[in-house]
């Protein structure tokens, strides 16, 4: 997703930007061509020096060759700015980019309610463990989309729940986001051992390309440090994502784009004729025999229109949506409010297609502001979902799909 809250097409097609992508970052076409040429020079040096034995490749390192790579067209990575907190650092101590000079650093912009970001995490965790002893580190820059994502305890709980192993810094006021000129979640910048940005990737996917770039920059760093060779597994990401996992997605499939609620964030109308009415509390209803348009949310009950969410003001309410995907999630907030999920006319019970956050009888209970998975099928298809909500204060921010 991008900063303007449009479900980024770039995510679906996994836009890759290896140096050329700095047109997005620096908006400098003259730098793009020169930078791309220099990066190709690195890839040529690495490729010529590589021998492969089974799944292991060894790169013979000639420092003189790596010193010939022209870095004058690369931009220095900005320092982390206005950081509000630190997670997974020793004693939660501050972490600076300057302190990581001499390492290859992957700067990962993410936010914890973003399903696109969540799906990248198994790969990031694997890379962090696989290459840490070769001088590689990941820094997760948590740049919030919603106000509740600025809360340190919320982020820390999410980091633990998601099993993130690498350091995370809280960019709650978007100081680092703005320093990098970023507009997307997720977005990964690879910084070499001398502090230059050498690789830029927007969105999910193409993990082998990113891993290959990691290996090339580690080889360059090792050569400049006087090492004679370095070995890796071949750059075919060994991360295996089970189809039953929320992290699995087939980006070649037609998937409903992310749907935002709240009058400031929404990019599509409600199905109800009342639509969004800023800061008003509206009695929404769904007439009998309504023909539901796909990818449009319909509401029933008394709902307050907030800038970034719809908040239930009655004791009960209903949410209806027809979508195309294998997984459907909501970002919701509250404590103790409940929902009962009906999919394709049947109450969800614990089975192969039930969501990760549903109980045995198809219910979910809000325990804070986060992403809740409500359905997870084996295959892609068109489905309808009805969420019967109980409890005033239920906040609905987005629907996301996989």
Coordinates of C-alpha atoms in Angstrom, one line a residue:
X1 CA 0.0 0.0 0.0
X2 CA 1.1 3.6 -0.5
X3 CA 1.1 6.6 1.7
X4 CA -2.0 8.0 -0.1
X5 CA -3.8 4.8 1.1
X6 CA -4.3 3.5 -2.4
X7 CA -4.0 -0.3 -2.6
X8 CA -0.7 -0.1 -4.5
X9 CA -0.7 -1.9 -7.9
X10 CA 3.1 -2.0 -7.3
X11 CA 2.4 -4.5 -4.6
X12 CA 0.6 -6.9 -6.9
X13 CA 3.2 -6.8 -9.6
X14 CA 6.1 -6.6 -7.2
X15 CA 7.9 -3.7 -8.8
X16 CA 11.6 -4.1 -8.7
X17 CA 14.0 -1.2 -8.7
X18 CA 17.6 -2.1 -8.6
X19 CA 19.3 1.3 -8.7
X20 CA 17.0 2.3 -11.6
X21 CA 14.3 2.5 -9.0
X22 CA 16.0 5.6 -7.6
X23 CA 13.8 7.5 -10.0
X24 CA 11.1 6.9 -7.4
X25 CA 13.4 7.9 -4.6
X26 CA 15.5 10.7 -5.9
X27 CA 13.5 11.6 -9.0
X28 CA 16.8 12.0 -11.0
X29 CA 16.8 10.3 -14.4
X30 CA 20.4 11.3 -15.0
X31 CA 21.5 9.4 -11.9
X32 CA 19.4 6.4 -12.8
X33 CA 21.4 5.4 -15.9
X34 CA 24.8 5.9 -14.3
X35 CA 23.8 4.1 -11.2
X36 CA 22.4 1.2 -13.1
X37 CA 25.7 0.9 -15.1
X38 CA 27.7 0.8 -11.9
X39 CA 25.5 -1.8 -10.3
X40 CA 25.8 -3.9 -13.4
X41 CA 29.5 -3.6 -13.1
X42 CA 29.3 -5.2 -9.6
X43 CA 27.1 -8.0 -10.9
X44 CA 29.6 -8.7 -13.7
X45 CA 32.5 -8.8 -11.3
X46 CA 30.6 -11.2 -9.0
X47 CA 29.4 -13.4 -11.8
X48 CA 32.8 -13.8 -13.4
X49 CA 34.3 -14.8 -10.0
X50 CA 31.6 -17.3 -9.1
X51 CA 31.9 -21.1 -9.2
X52 CA 29.0 -23.3 -8.2
X53 CA 29.2 -26.8 -6.6
X54 CA 25.7 -28.1 -6.2
X55 CA 23.8 -25.6 -4.1
X56 CA 26.9 -23.8 -2.9
X57 CA 28.5 -21.0 -4.8
X58 CA 31.9 -19.6 -4.0
X59 CA 33.0 -16.2 -5.1
X60 CA 36.8 -15.5 -5.5
X61 CA 37.4 -12.0 -4.3
X62 CA 39.9 -9.6 -6.0
X63 CA 39.9 -6.3 -4.0
X64 CA 41.3 -4.4 -7.0
X65 CA 38.3 -5.3 -9.2
X66 CA 35.8 -4.2 -6.6
X67 CA 37.7 -0.9 -6.0
X68 CA 37.1 -0.1 -9.7
X69 CA 33.3 0.1 -9.2
X70 CA 32.3 3.7 -9.6
X71 CA 30.1 4.7 -6.6
X72 CA 30.0 8.4 -7.4
X73 CA 26.5 8.1 -8.8
X74 CA 25.1 6.4 -5.7
X75 CA 23.3 8.3 -3.0
X76 CA 24.2 7.9 0.7
X77 CA 21.5 6.4 2.8
X78 CA 20.0 9.0 5.2
X79 CA 20.4 8.5 8.9
X80 CA 17.4 7.3 10.9
X81 CA 15.5 10.4 12.1
X82 CA 13.1 11.2 14.9
X83 CA 13.0 7.7 16.2
X84 CA 10.5 7.2 19.1
X85 CA 11.6 3.8 20.4
X86 CA 13.6 0.6 19.8
X87 CA 12.7 -3.0 19.9
X88 CA 15.0 -6.1 19.6
X89 CA 18.1 -3.9 20.3
X90 CA 20.2 -4.7 23.4
X91 CA 18.3 -3.2 26.4
X92 CA 16.2 -1.3 23.9
X93 CA 19.2 0.9 23.2
X94 CA 19.2 3.5 20.4
X95 CA 20.4 2.2 17.0
X96 CA 21.9 4.5 14.3
X97 CA 22.7 3.7 10.7
X98 CA 26.2 5.2 11.3
X99 CA 26.8 2.5 13.9
X100 CA 26.2 -0.2 11.3
X101 CA 28.8 1.1 8.8
X102 CA 30.9 -1.9 7.6
X103 CA 27.8 -4.0 7.4
X104 CA 25.3 -4.6 4.6
X105 CA 22.0 -3.2 5.9
X106 CA 18.5 -3.9 4.6
X107 CA 16.3 -0.9 5.7
X108 CA 12.7 -2.3 5.7
X109 CA 9.8 0.2 5.9
X110 CA 6.7 -1.6 7.3
X111 CA 3.8 -1.2 9.6
X112 CA 2.2 -4.0 11.7
X113 CA -1.4 -3.9 10.3
X114 CA -0.2 -4.2 6.7
X115 CA -0.8 -7.6 5.3
X116 CA 1.7 -7.0 2.4
X117 CA 4.4 -6.3 5.1
X118 CA 3.4 -9.4 7.1
X119 CA 3.8 -11.6 4.1
X120 CA 7.4 -10.5 3.7
X121 CA 8.4 -11.4 7.2
X122 CA 9.3 -15.1 6.8
X123 CA 11.8 -14.1 4.1
X124 CA 13.3 -11.3 6.1
X125 CA 13.7 -13.4 9.2
X126 CA 15.4 -16.1 7.1
X127 CA 17.8 -13.7 5.5
X128 CA 18.6 -12.1 8.9
X129 CA 19.6 -15.5 10.3
X130 CA 21.3 -16.8 7.2
X131 CA 23.6 -13.9 6.6
X132 CA 24.1 -12.3 10.0
X133 CA 27.5 -14.0 10.5
X134 CA 28.6 -12.6 7.1
X135 CA 28.0 -9.0 8.1
X136 CA 24.3 -8.5 7.2
X137 CA 21.7 -6.8 9.3
X138 CA 18.0 -5.8 8.9
X139 CA 16.5 -2.8 10.5
X140 CA 12.7 -2.7 10.4
X141 CA 11.6 0.9 10.2
X142 CA 8.0 0.9 11.6
X143 CA 6.3 3.9 10.0
X144 CA 2.6 3.8 11.1
X145 CA -0.3 4.2 8.8
X146 CA -2.9 4.5 11.6
X147 CA -2.7 6.5 14.8
X148 CA -2.9 3.4 17.0
X149 CA 0.3 2.1 15.3
X150 CA 2.3 4.8 17.0
X151 CA 1.8 3.1 20.4
X152 CA 5.1 1.5 21.5
X153 CA 3.3 -1.3 23.4
X154 CA 1.1 -2.1 20.4
X155 CA 4.2 -2.4 18.1
X156 CA 6.1 -4.4 20.6
X157 CA 3.3 -6.9 21.0
X158 CA 3.0 -7.2 17.2
X159 CA 6.8 -7.8 16.8
X160 CA 6.5 -10.6 19.4
X161 CA 3.3 -12.1 17.8
X162 CA 4.8 -12.0 14.3
X163 CA 8.1 -13.5 15.4
X164 CA 10.3 -10.7 14.1
X165 CA 13.9 -11.4 15.1
X166 CA 15.7 -8.3 13.7
X167 CA 15.9 -4.8 15.3
X168 CA 12.8 -2.6 14.9
X169 CA 12.8 1.2 15.2
X170 CA 9.7 3.3 15.7
X171 CA 9.4 6.0 13.1
X172 CA 6.2 7.3 14.7
X173 CA 6.4 10.8 13.2
X174 CA 7.6 9.6 9.8
X175 CA 10.9 11.4 10.2
X176 CA 12.9 8.5 8.6
X177 CA 10.1 7.9 6.1
X178 CA 10.4 11.5 4.9
X179 CA 14.2 11.4 4.9
X180 CA 14.1 8.5 2.4
X181 CA 11.2 10.1 0.4
X182 CA 9.3 6.9 0.8
X183 CA 5.6 6.4 -0.2
X184 CA 5.1 2.6 0.2
X185 CA 4.6 -0.3 2.6
X186 CA 6.7 -2.4 2.4
X187 CA 9.8 -1.0 0.8
X188 CA 13.3 -2.3 1.1
X189 CA 16.5 -0.4 0.6
X190 CA 19.8 -2.2 0.6
X191 CA 22.7 -0.2 1.9
X192 CA 26.3 -1.3 1.2
X193 CA 29.2 -1.4 3.7
X194 CA 30.1 2.2 2.9
X195 CA 26.6 3.6 3.4
X196 CA 25.5 3.8 -0.2
X197 CA 22.0 2.7 -1.3
X198 CA 22.5 0.0 -3.9
X199 CA 19.1 -1.7 -4.3
X200 CA 15.5 -0.5 -3.9
X201 CA 12.5 -2.8 -3.9
X202 CA 8.8 -1.8 -3.6
X203 CA 6.3 -4.3 -2.3
X204 CA 6.2 -8.0 -2.1
X205 CA 7.8 -10.7 -4.3
X206 CA 10.9 -11.4 -6.3
X207 CA 12.8 -12.5 -3.2
X208 CA 15.5 -14.3 -5.2
X209 CA 16.5 -11.0 -6.8
X210 CA 16.8 -9.3 -3.4
X211 CA 18.7 -12.2 -2.0
X212 CA 21.1 -12.2 -4.9
X213 CA 21.7 -8.4 -4.3
X214 CA 22.4 -9.2 -0.6
X215 CA 25.0 -11.7 -1.6
X216 CA 26.7 -9.4 -4.2
X217 CA 27.0 -6.6 -1.6
X218 CA 28.3 -9.0 1.0
X219 CA 30.9 -10.2 -1.5
X220 CA 31.9 -6.6 -2.3
X221 CA 32.2 -5.8 1.4
X222 CA 34.3 -8.9 2.1
X223 CA 36.6 -8.1 -0.8
X224 CA 37.1 -4.5 0.4
X225 CA 37.9 -6.0 3.8
X226 CA 40.7 -8.1 2.3
X227 CA 39.0 -11.5 2.2
X228 CA 39.9 -13.8 -0.6
X229 CA 36.6 -15.7 -1.0
X230 CA 33.1 -16.0 0.3
X231 CA 30.5 -18.8 -0.1
X232 CA 26.7 -18.8 -0.1
X233 CA 23.8 -21.1 -0.9
X234 CA 22.6 -20.3 -4.4
X235 CA 20.2 -17.3 -4.3
X236 CA 17.0 -19.3 -4.6
X237 CA 15.3 -18.3 -1.4
X238 CA 14.9 -21.4 0.6
X239 CA 12.0 -19.9 2.6
X240 CA 9.1 -22.3 2.2
X241 CA 5.6 -20.7 2.6
X242 CA 2.9 -23.3 3.3
X243 CA -0.3 -22.7 1.4
X244 CA -2.2 -22.9 4.6
X245 CA -0.2 -20.0 6.0
X246 CA -1.4 -16.4 6.0
X247 CA 1.9 -15.5 4.5
X248 CA 1.1 -17.3 1.3
X249 CA -0.1 -15.3 -1.7
X250 CA -0.2 -15.9 -5.4
X251 CA 0.3 -12.5 -7.0
X252 CA -0.8 -13.8 -10.4
X253 CA -4.4 -14.3 -9.2
X254 CA -7.1 -11.7 -9.4
X255 CA -7.5 -10.4 -5.8
X256 CA -9.8 -7.8 -4.4
X257 CA -7.7 -4.7 -3.6
X258 CA -7.5 -3.3 -0.1
X259 CA -10.7 -1.5 1.1
X260 CA -10.4 1.4 3.5
X261 CA -13.1 2.6 5.8
X262 CA -13.3 6.1 7.3
X263 CA -14.1 9.2 5.3
X264 CA -10.5 10.4 5.0
X265 CA -9.0 7.1 4.0
X266 CA -11.7 5.6 1.8
X267 CA -11.2 5.4 -1.9
X268 CA -14.5 3.8 -2.8
X269 CA -18.0 4.5 -1.5
X270 CA -20.1 2.4 0.8
X271 CA -22.8 0.3 -0.7
X272 CA -25.3 2.1 1.4
X273 CA -27.0 5.2 -0.2
X274 CA -26.0 7.3 2.9
X275 CA -22.3 6.7 2.0
X276 CA -19.7 8.3 4.3
X277 CA -20.7 11.4 6.2
X278 CA -17.7 13.0 8.0
X279 CA -18.0 13.0 11.8
X280 CA -21.6 12.0 11.7
X281 CA -23.3 9.0 13.4
X282 CA -25.6 7.5 10.8
X283 CA -28.2 4.7 11.0
X284 CA -27.2 2.5 8.1
X285 CA -29.5 -0.2 6.8
X286 CA -29.5 -2.8 4.1
X287 CA -32.8 -3.1 2.3
X288 CA -34.2 -6.6 1.7
X289 CA -33.3 -8.2 -1.7
X290 CA -30.3 -5.9 -2.0
X291 CA -28.0 -6.9 -5.0
X292 CA -24.5 -6.7 -3.5
X293 CA -21.8 -5.2 -5.7
X294 CA -18.4 -6.9 -5.4
X295 CA -15.6 -5.2 -3.5
X296 CA -18.0 -2.8 -1.9
X297 CA -18.8 -2.7 1.9
X298 CA -22.4 -2.6 3.1
X299 CA -23.2 -1.6 6.7
X300 CA -26.2 -2.2 9.0
X301 CA -26.5 -0.5 12.4
X302 CA -25.6 2.8 13.9
X303 CA -22.1 3.8 12.9
X304 CA -20.0 6.8 13.5
X305 CA -17.9 8.1 10.6
X306 CA -14.4 8.7 11.8
X307 CA -11.5 9.8 9.6
X308 CA -9.8 6.4 9.5
X309 CA -12.5 4.0 10.6
X310 CA -16.2 3.3 11.1
X311 CA -17.2 2.8 14.7
X312 CA -20.3 1.0 15.9
X313 CA -22.5 3.1 18.2
X314 CA -25.4 0.6 18.5
X315 CA -25.1 -2.6 20.4
X316 CA -25.2 -4.7 17.3
X317 CA -24.3 -4.2 13.6
X318 CA -23.6 -6.1 10.4
X319 CA -21.0 -5.8 7.7
X320 CA -21.5 -7.4 4.3
X321 CA -18.9 -7.8 1.5
X322 CA -18.5 -9.9 -1.6
X323 CA -14.8 -10.4 -2.6
X324 CA -12.4 -12.4 -4.6
X325 CA -9.4 -14.0 -2.8
X326 CA -8.4 -17.0 -0.7
X327 CA -7.9 -15.0 2.5
X328 CA -9.8 -12.1 4.0
X329 CA -8.7 -10.0 6.9
X330 CA -9.9 -6.9 8.7
X331 CA -7.9 -4.3 10.6
X332 CA -10.1 -3.6 13.6
X333 CA -10.0 -2.1 17.0
X334 CA -11.7 -2.5 20.4
X335 CA -11.6 -4.6 23.5
X336 CA -14.1 -7.4 24.1
X337 CA -16.4 -6.7 21.2
X338 CA -17.3 -9.8 19.3
X339 CA -18.1 -10.8 15.7
X340 CA -19.6 -14.0 14.2
X341 CA -18.5 -14.7 10.7
X342 CA -20.8 -16.1 8.0
X343 CA -19.1 -17.1 4.7
X344 CA -21.1 -18.0 1.6
X345 CA -24.3 -18.3 3.7
X346 CA -22.8 -20.6 6.4
X347 CA -21.5 -19.7 9.9
X348 CA -17.8 -20.4 10.0
X349 CA -16.8 -23.3 12.1
X350 CA -13.3 -24.5 12.7
X351 CA -12.2 -26.2 9.5
X352 CA -9.8 -25.8 6.6
X353 CA -11.3 -22.5 5.4
X354 CA -11.8 -20.8 8.8
X355 CA -9.7 -17.8 9.7
X356 CA -6.8 -17.9 12.1
X357 CA -8.6 -15.6 14.5
X358 CA -11.9 -17.5 14.7
X359 CA -12.9 -19.7 17.6
X360 CA -14.4 -23.2 17.2
X361 CA -17.9 -21.7 16.7
X362 CA -16.9 -19.1 14.2
X363 CA -16.5 -16.1 16.6
X364 CA -13.7 -13.6 17.1
X365 CA -13.2 -11.3 20.0
X366 CA -11.3 -8.0 19.7
X367 CA -8.2 -7.8 21.9
X368 CA -6.8 -4.6 20.5
X369 CA -6.1 -2.7 17.3
X370 CA -4.6 -5.2 14.8
X371 CA -5.2 -7.4 11.8
X372 CA -7.7 -10.2 12.3
X373 CA -7.8 -13.1 9.8
X374 CA -11.4 -14.2 9.2
X375 CA -11.2 -16.7 6.3
X376 CA -8.4 -18.7 4.8
X377 CA -9.2 -21.0 1.9
X378 CA -7.0 -23.5 0.0
X379 CA -7.9 -21.9 -3.4
X380 CA -8.8 -18.6 -4.8
X381 CA -12.4 -17.8 -5.6
X382 CA -15.4 -15.4 -5.1
X383 CA -17.0 -15.4 -1.7
X384 CA -19.4 -13.4 0.4
X385 CA -18.8 -12.6 4.1
X386 CA -21.2 -11.3 6.7
X387 CA -19.8 -10.1 10.1
X388 CA -22.4 -9.9 12.8
X389 CA -21.0 -7.6 15.4
X390 CA -21.9 -7.3 19.1
X391 CA -20.6 -4.5 21.2
X392 CA -20.6 -0.7 20.9
X393 CA -17.1 0.7 20.0
X394 CA -16.2 -1.9 17.4
X395 CA -13.9 0.0 15.0
X396 CA -13.4 -1.2 11.4
X397 CA -10.4 0.3 9.5
X398 CA -9.8 -1.9 6.5
X399 CA -10.4 -5.1 4.7
X400 CA -7.3 -6.8 3.2
X401 CA -7.0 -9.9 1.1
X402 CA -4.5 -12.6 0.0

